[in-house]
mmCIF file of C-alpha atoms in Angstrom:
data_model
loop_
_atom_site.group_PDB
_atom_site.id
_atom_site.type_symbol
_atom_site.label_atom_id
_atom_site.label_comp_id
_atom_site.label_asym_id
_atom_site.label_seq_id
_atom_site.Cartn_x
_atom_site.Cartn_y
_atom_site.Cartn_z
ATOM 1 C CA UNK A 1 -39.207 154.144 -65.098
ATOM 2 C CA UNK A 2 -38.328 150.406 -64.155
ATOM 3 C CA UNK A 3 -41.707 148.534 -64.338
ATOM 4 C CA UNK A 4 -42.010 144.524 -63.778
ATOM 5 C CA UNK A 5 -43.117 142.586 -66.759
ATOM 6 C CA UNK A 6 -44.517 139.330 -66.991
ATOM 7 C CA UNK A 7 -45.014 139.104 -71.141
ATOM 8 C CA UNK A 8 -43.446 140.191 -73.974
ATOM 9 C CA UNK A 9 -45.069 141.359 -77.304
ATOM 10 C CA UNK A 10 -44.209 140.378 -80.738
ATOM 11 C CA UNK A 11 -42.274 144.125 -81.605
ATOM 12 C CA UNK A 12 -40.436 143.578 -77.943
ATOM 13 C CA UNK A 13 -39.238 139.849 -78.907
ATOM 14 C CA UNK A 14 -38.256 141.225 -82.310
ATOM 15 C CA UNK A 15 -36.188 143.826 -80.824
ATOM 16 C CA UNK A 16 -34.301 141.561 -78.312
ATOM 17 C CA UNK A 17 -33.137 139.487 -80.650
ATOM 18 C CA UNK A 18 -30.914 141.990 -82.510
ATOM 19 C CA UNK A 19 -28.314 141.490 -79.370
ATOM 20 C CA UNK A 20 -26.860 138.572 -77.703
ATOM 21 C CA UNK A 21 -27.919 140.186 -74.209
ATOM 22 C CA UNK A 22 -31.575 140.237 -75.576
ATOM 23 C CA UNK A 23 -31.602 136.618 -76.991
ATOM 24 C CA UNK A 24 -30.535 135.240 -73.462
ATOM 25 C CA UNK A 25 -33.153 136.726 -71.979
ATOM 26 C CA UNK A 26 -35.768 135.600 -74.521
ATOM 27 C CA UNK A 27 -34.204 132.333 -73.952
ATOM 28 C CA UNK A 28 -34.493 132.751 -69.755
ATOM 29 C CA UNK A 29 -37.837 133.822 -70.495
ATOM 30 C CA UNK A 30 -38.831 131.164 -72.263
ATOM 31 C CA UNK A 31 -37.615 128.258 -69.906
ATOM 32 C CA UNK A 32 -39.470 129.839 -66.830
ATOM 33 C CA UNK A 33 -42.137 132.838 -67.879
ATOM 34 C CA UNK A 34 -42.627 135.884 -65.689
ATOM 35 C CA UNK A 35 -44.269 134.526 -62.918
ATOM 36 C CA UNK A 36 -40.893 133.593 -60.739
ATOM 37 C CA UNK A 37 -39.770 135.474 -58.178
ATOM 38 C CA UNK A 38 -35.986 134.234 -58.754
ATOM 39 C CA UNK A 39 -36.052 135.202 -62.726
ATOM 40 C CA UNK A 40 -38.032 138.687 -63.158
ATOM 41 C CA UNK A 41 -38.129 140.480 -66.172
ATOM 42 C CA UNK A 42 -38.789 144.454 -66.300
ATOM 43 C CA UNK A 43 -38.687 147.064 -68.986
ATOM 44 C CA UNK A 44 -37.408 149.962 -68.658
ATOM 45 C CA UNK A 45 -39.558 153.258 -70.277
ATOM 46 C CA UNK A 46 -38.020 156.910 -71.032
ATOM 47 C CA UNK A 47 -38.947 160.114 -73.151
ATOM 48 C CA UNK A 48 -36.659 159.302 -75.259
ATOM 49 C CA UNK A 49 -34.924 155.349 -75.025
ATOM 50 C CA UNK A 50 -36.961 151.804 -74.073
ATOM 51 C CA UNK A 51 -34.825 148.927 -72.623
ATOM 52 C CA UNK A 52 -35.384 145.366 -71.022
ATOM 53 C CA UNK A 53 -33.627 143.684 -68.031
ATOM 54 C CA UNK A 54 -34.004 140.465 -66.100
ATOM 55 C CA UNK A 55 -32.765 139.590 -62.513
ATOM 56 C CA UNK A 56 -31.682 135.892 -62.240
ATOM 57 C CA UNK A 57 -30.612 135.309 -59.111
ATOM 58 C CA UNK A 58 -27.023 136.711 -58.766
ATOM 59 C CA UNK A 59 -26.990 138.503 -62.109
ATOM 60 C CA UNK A 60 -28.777 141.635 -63.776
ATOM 61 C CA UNK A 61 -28.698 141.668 -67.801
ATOM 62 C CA UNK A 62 -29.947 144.923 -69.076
ATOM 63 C CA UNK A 63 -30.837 144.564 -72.903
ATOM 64 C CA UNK A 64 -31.235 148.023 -75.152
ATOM 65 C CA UNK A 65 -30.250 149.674 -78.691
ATOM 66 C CA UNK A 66 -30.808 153.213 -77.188
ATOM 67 C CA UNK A 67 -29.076 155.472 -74.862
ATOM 68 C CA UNK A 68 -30.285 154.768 -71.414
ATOM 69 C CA UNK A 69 -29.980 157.120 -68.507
ATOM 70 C CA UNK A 70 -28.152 155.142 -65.634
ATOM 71 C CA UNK A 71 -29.360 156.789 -61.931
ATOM 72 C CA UNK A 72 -32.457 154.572 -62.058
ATOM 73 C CA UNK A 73 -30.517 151.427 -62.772
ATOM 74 C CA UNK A 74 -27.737 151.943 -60.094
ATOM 75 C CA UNK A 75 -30.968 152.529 -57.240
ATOM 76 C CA UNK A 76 -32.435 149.307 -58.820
ATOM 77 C CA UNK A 77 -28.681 147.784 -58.150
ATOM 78 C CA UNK A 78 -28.213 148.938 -54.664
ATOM 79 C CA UNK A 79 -31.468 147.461 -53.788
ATOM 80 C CA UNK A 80 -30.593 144.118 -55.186
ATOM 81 C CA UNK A 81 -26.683 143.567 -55.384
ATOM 82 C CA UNK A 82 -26.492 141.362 -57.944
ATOM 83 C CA UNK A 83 -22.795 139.831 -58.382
ATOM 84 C CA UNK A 84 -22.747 140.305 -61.940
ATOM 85 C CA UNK A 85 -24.157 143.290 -64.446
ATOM 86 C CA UNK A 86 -23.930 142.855 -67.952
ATOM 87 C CA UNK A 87 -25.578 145.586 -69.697
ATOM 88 C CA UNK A 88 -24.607 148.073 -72.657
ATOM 89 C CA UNK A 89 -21.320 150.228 -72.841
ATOM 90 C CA UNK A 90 -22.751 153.153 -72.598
ATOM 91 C CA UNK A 91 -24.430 152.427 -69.108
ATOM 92 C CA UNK A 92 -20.731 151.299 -67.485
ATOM 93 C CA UNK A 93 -19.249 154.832 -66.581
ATOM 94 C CA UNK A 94 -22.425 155.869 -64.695
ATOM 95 C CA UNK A 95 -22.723 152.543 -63.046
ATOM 96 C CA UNK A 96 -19.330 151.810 -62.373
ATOM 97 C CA UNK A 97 -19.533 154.120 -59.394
ATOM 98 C CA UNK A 98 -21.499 152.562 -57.234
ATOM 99 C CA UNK A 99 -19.838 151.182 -54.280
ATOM 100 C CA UNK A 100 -17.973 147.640 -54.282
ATOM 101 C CA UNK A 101 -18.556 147.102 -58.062
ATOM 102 C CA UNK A 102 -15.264 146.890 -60.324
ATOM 103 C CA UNK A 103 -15.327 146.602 -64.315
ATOM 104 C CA UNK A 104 -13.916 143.766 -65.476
ATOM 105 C CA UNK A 105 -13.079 142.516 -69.570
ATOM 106 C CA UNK A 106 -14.546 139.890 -71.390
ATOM 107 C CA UNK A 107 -14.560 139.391 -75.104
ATOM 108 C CA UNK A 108 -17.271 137.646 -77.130
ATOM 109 C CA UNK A 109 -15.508 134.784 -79.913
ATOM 110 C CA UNK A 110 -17.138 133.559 -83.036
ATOM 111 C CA UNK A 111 -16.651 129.823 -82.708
ATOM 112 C CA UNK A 112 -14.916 129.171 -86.020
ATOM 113 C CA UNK A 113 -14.641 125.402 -86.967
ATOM 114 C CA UNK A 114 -10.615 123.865 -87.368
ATOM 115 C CA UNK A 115 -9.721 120.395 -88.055
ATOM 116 C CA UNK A 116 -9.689 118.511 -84.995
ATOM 117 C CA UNK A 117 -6.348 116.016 -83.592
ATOM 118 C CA UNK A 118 -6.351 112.531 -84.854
ATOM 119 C CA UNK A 119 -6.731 111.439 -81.063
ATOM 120 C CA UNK A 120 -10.638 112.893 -81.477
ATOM 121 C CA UNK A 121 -13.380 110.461 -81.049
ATOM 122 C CA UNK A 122 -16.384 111.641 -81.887
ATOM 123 C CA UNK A 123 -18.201 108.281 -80.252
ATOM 124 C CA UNK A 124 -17.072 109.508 -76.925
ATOM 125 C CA UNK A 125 -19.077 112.889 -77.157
ATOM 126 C CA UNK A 126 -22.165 112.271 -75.029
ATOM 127 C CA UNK A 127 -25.493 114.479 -75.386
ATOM 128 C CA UNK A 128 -27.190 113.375 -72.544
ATOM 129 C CA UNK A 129 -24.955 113.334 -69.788
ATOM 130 C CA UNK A 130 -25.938 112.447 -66.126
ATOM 131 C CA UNK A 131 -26.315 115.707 -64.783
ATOM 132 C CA UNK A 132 -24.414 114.779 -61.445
ATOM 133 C CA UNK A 133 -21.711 113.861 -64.092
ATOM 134 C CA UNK A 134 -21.672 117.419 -65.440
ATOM 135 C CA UNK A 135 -21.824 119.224 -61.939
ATOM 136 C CA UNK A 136 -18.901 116.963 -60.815
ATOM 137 C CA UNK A 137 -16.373 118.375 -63.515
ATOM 138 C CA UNK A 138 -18.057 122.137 -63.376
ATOM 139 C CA UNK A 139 -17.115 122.486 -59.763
ATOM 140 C CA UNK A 140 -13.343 121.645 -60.783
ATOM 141 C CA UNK A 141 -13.703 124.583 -63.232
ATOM 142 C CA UNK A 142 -15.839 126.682 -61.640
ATOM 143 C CA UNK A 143 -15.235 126.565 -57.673
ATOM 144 C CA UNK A 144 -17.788 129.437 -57.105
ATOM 145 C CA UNK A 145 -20.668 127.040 -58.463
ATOM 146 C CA UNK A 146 -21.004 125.731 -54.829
ATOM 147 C CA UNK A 147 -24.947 125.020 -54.608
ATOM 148 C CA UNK A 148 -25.730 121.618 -56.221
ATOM 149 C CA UNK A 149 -29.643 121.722 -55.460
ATOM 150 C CA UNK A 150 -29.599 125.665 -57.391
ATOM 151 C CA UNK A 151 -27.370 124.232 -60.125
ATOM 152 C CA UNK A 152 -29.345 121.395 -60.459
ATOM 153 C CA UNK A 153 -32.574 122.688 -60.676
ATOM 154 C CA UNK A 154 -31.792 125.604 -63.185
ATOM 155 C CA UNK A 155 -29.720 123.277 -65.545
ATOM 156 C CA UNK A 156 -32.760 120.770 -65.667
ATOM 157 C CA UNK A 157 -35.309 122.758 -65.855
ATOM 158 C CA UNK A 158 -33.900 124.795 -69.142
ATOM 159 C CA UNK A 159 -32.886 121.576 -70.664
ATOM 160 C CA UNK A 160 -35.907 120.096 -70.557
ATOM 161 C CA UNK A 161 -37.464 123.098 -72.083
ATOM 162 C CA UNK A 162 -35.356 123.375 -74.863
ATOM 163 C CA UNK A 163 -33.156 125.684 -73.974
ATOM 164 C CA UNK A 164 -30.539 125.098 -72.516
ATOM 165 C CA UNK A 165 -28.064 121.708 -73.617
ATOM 166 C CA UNK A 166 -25.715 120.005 -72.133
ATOM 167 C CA UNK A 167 -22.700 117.736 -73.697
ATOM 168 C CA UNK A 168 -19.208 115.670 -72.400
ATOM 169 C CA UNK A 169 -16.470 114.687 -73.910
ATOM 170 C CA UNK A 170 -14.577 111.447 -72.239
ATOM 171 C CA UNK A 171 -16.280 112.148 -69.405
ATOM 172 C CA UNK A 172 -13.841 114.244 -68.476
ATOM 173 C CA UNK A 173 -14.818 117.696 -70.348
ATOM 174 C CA UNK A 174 -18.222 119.456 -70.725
ATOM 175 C CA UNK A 175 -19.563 122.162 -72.288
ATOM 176 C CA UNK A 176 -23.211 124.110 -72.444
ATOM 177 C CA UNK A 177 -25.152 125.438 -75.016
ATOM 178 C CA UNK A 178 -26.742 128.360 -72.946
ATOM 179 C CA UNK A 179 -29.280 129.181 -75.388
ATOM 180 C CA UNK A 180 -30.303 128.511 -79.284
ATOM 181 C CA UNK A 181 -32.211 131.358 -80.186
ATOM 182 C CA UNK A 182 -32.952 131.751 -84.338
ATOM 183 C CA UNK A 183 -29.837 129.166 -85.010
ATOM 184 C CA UNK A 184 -27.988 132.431 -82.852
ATOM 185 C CA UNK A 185 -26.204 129.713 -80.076
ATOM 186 C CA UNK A 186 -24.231 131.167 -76.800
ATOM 187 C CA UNK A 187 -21.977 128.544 -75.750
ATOM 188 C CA UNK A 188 -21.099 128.419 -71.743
ATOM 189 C CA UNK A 189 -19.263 126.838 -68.640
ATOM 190 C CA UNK A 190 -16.654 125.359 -70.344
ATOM 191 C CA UNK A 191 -14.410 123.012 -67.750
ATOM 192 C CA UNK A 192 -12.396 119.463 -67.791
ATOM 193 C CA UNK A 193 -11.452 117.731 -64.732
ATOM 194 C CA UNK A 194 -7.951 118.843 -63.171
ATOM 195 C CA UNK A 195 -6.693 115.605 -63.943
ATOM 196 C CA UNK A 196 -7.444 115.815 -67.824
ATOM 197 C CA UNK A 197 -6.330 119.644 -68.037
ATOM 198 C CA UNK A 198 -3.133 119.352 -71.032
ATOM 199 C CA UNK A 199 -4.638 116.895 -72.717
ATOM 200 C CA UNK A 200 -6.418 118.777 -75.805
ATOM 201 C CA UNK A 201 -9.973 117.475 -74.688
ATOM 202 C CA UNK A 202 -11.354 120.787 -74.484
ATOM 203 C CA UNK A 203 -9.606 121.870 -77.621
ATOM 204 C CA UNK A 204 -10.571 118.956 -79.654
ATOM 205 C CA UNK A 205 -14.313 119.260 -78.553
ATOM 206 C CA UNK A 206 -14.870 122.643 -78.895
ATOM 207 C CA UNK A 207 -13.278 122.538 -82.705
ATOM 208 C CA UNK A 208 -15.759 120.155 -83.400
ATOM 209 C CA UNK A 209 -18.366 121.416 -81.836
ATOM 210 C CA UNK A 210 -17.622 124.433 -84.106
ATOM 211 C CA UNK A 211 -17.785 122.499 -87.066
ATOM 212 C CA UNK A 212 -20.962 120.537 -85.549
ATOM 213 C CA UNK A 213 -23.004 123.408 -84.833
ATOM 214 C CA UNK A 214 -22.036 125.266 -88.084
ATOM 215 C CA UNK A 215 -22.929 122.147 -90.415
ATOM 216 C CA UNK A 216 -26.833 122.956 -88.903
ATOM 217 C CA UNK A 217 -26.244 126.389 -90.067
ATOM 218 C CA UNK A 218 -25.937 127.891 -86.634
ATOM 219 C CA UNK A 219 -23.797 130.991 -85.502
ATOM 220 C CA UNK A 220 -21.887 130.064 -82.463
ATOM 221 C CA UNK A 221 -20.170 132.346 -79.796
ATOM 222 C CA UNK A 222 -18.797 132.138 -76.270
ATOM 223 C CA UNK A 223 -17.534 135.460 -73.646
ATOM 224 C CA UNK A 224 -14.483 134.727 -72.280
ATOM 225 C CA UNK A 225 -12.671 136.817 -69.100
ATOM 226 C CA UNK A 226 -8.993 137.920 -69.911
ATOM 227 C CA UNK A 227 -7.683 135.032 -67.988
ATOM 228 C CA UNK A 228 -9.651 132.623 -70.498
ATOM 229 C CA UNK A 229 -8.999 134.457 -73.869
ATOM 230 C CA UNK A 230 -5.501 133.392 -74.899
ATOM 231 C CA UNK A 231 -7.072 129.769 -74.833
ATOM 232 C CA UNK A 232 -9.310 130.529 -77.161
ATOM 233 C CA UNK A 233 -7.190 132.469 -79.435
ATOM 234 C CA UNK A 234 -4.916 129.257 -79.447
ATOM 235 C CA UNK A 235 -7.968 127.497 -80.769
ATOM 236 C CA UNK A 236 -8.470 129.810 -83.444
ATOM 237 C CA UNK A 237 -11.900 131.184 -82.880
ATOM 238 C CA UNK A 238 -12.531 134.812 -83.973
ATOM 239 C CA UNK A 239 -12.724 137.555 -81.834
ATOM 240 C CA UNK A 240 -15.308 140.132 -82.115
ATOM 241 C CA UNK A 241 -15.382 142.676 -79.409
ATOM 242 C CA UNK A 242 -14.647 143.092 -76.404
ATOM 243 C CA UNK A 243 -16.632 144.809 -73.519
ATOM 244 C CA UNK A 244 -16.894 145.264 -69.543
ATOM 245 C CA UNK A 245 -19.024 144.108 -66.783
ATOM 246 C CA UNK A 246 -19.781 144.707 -63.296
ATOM 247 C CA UNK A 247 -19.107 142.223 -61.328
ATOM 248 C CA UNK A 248 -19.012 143.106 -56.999
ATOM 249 C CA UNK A 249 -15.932 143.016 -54.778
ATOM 250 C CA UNK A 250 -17.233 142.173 -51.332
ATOM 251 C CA UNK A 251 -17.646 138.715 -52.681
ATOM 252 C CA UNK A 252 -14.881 136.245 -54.160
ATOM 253 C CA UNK A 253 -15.501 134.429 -56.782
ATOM 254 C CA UNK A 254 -13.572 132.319 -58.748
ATOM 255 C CA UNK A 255 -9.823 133.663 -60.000
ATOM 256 C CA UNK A 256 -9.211 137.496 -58.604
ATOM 257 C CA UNK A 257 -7.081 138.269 -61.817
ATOM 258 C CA UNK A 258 -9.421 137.131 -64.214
ATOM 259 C CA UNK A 259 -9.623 139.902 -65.981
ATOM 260 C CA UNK A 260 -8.338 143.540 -67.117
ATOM 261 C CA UNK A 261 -9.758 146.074 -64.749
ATOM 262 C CA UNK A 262 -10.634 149.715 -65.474
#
């Protein structure tokens, strides 16, 4: 049974965090509560397994140690046709065969810290970008993140709860830290400006935000799609698994050979 919930208690929070799926949604939770219509949170109850989800907008993330059954999801999915579904392996083959939903790689790096060029100034790292700064080299990256006002609004609002933070490089690369959960960090929308791409920006600032984030004792990771991954292989971070998501095919979004599909 799927059944809205709008608090979480102190066993359920301890649970999430033992996977990266659960920590983002403790962190989600955090910025905006239960009460939104835009970010719900559910859990889901069986004889025999327990798991969470939460509905942001265009994505589902379903968050569970234990063997879920899958028919109640994929009604919950038809209903709502979220463009992305991350949830745990065991839930793909079932939900995989729902109409105009494809599986598609992506494989979670450990940001391991390496010595950074000699052209690396740390000076020009900026923590507190202007947002319309950040948006401006996103949508070079990112072409599907079309809707400023939504963009704007989200990013804000997590940032200035805490959770969410958002850094530059030049002015001419950025990066996200989606979420800090326990000193557990999930690193996100990574981009530099077309006219920067070659120049080792994004290389050089990632490496030391590796070595930034791990000198405050942190544990740092990033998913990357198949078309993304031999980048960060070149950088040296660590990879740790790979998995699949759901992501729709009526829609187009981004690169259509992004990743490996099954």
């Amino acid at each position: 049974m799927i059944v809205r919930v709008y608090d979480f208690t102190a066993d359920e929070c301890a649970e999430l965090q033992k996977s990266w799926r659960g920590k983002k949604l403790l962190a989600y939770y955090k910025a905006y509560g239960g009460e939104y219509d835009f970010c719900q949170f559910f859990r889901l109850e069986y004889d025999n397994a327990k798991g969470f989800m939460f509905l942001l907008n265009s994505t589902l993330v379903i968050c569970s140690c234990d063997f879920l059954p899958t028919e109640e999801a994929a009604d919950f999915i038809k209903m709502h046709l979220p463009f992305r579904v991350e949830c745990p392996q065991c839930m793909i083959p079932g939900l995989s065969q729902i109409s105009n939903y494809q599986q598609l790689r992506r494989t979670l790096f450990s940001l391991k810290p390496h010595p950074v060029s000699s052209d690396f100034n740390e000076n020009e790292v900026e923590f507190n970008p202007k947002l319309s700064d950040v948006y401006d080299i996103l949508k070079e990256g990112f072409p599907n993140i079309t809707d400023y006002p939504l963009w704007l609004t989200d990013t804000s609002h997590r940032c200035r709860h805490g959770v969410s933070h958002v850094m530059t490089y030049k002015n001419s690369t950025t990066v996200t830290i989606v979420f800090d959960q326990e000193n557990c960090v999930m690193i996100g929308q990574v981009a530099t400006r077309a006219a920067n791409r070659g120049s080792g920006y994004a290389r050089d600032f990632l490496k030391w935000l590796a070595a930034w984030l791990g000198g405050m004792g942190k544990e740092s990771v990033l998913y990357a799609l198949d078309i993304r991954r031999s980048f960060y292989q070149q950088i040296g971070f660590e990879e740790i698994e790979t998995e699949y998501v759901l992501e729709r095919t009526d829609i187009q979004k981004e690169d259509t050979e992004k990743g490996a599909l099954q």
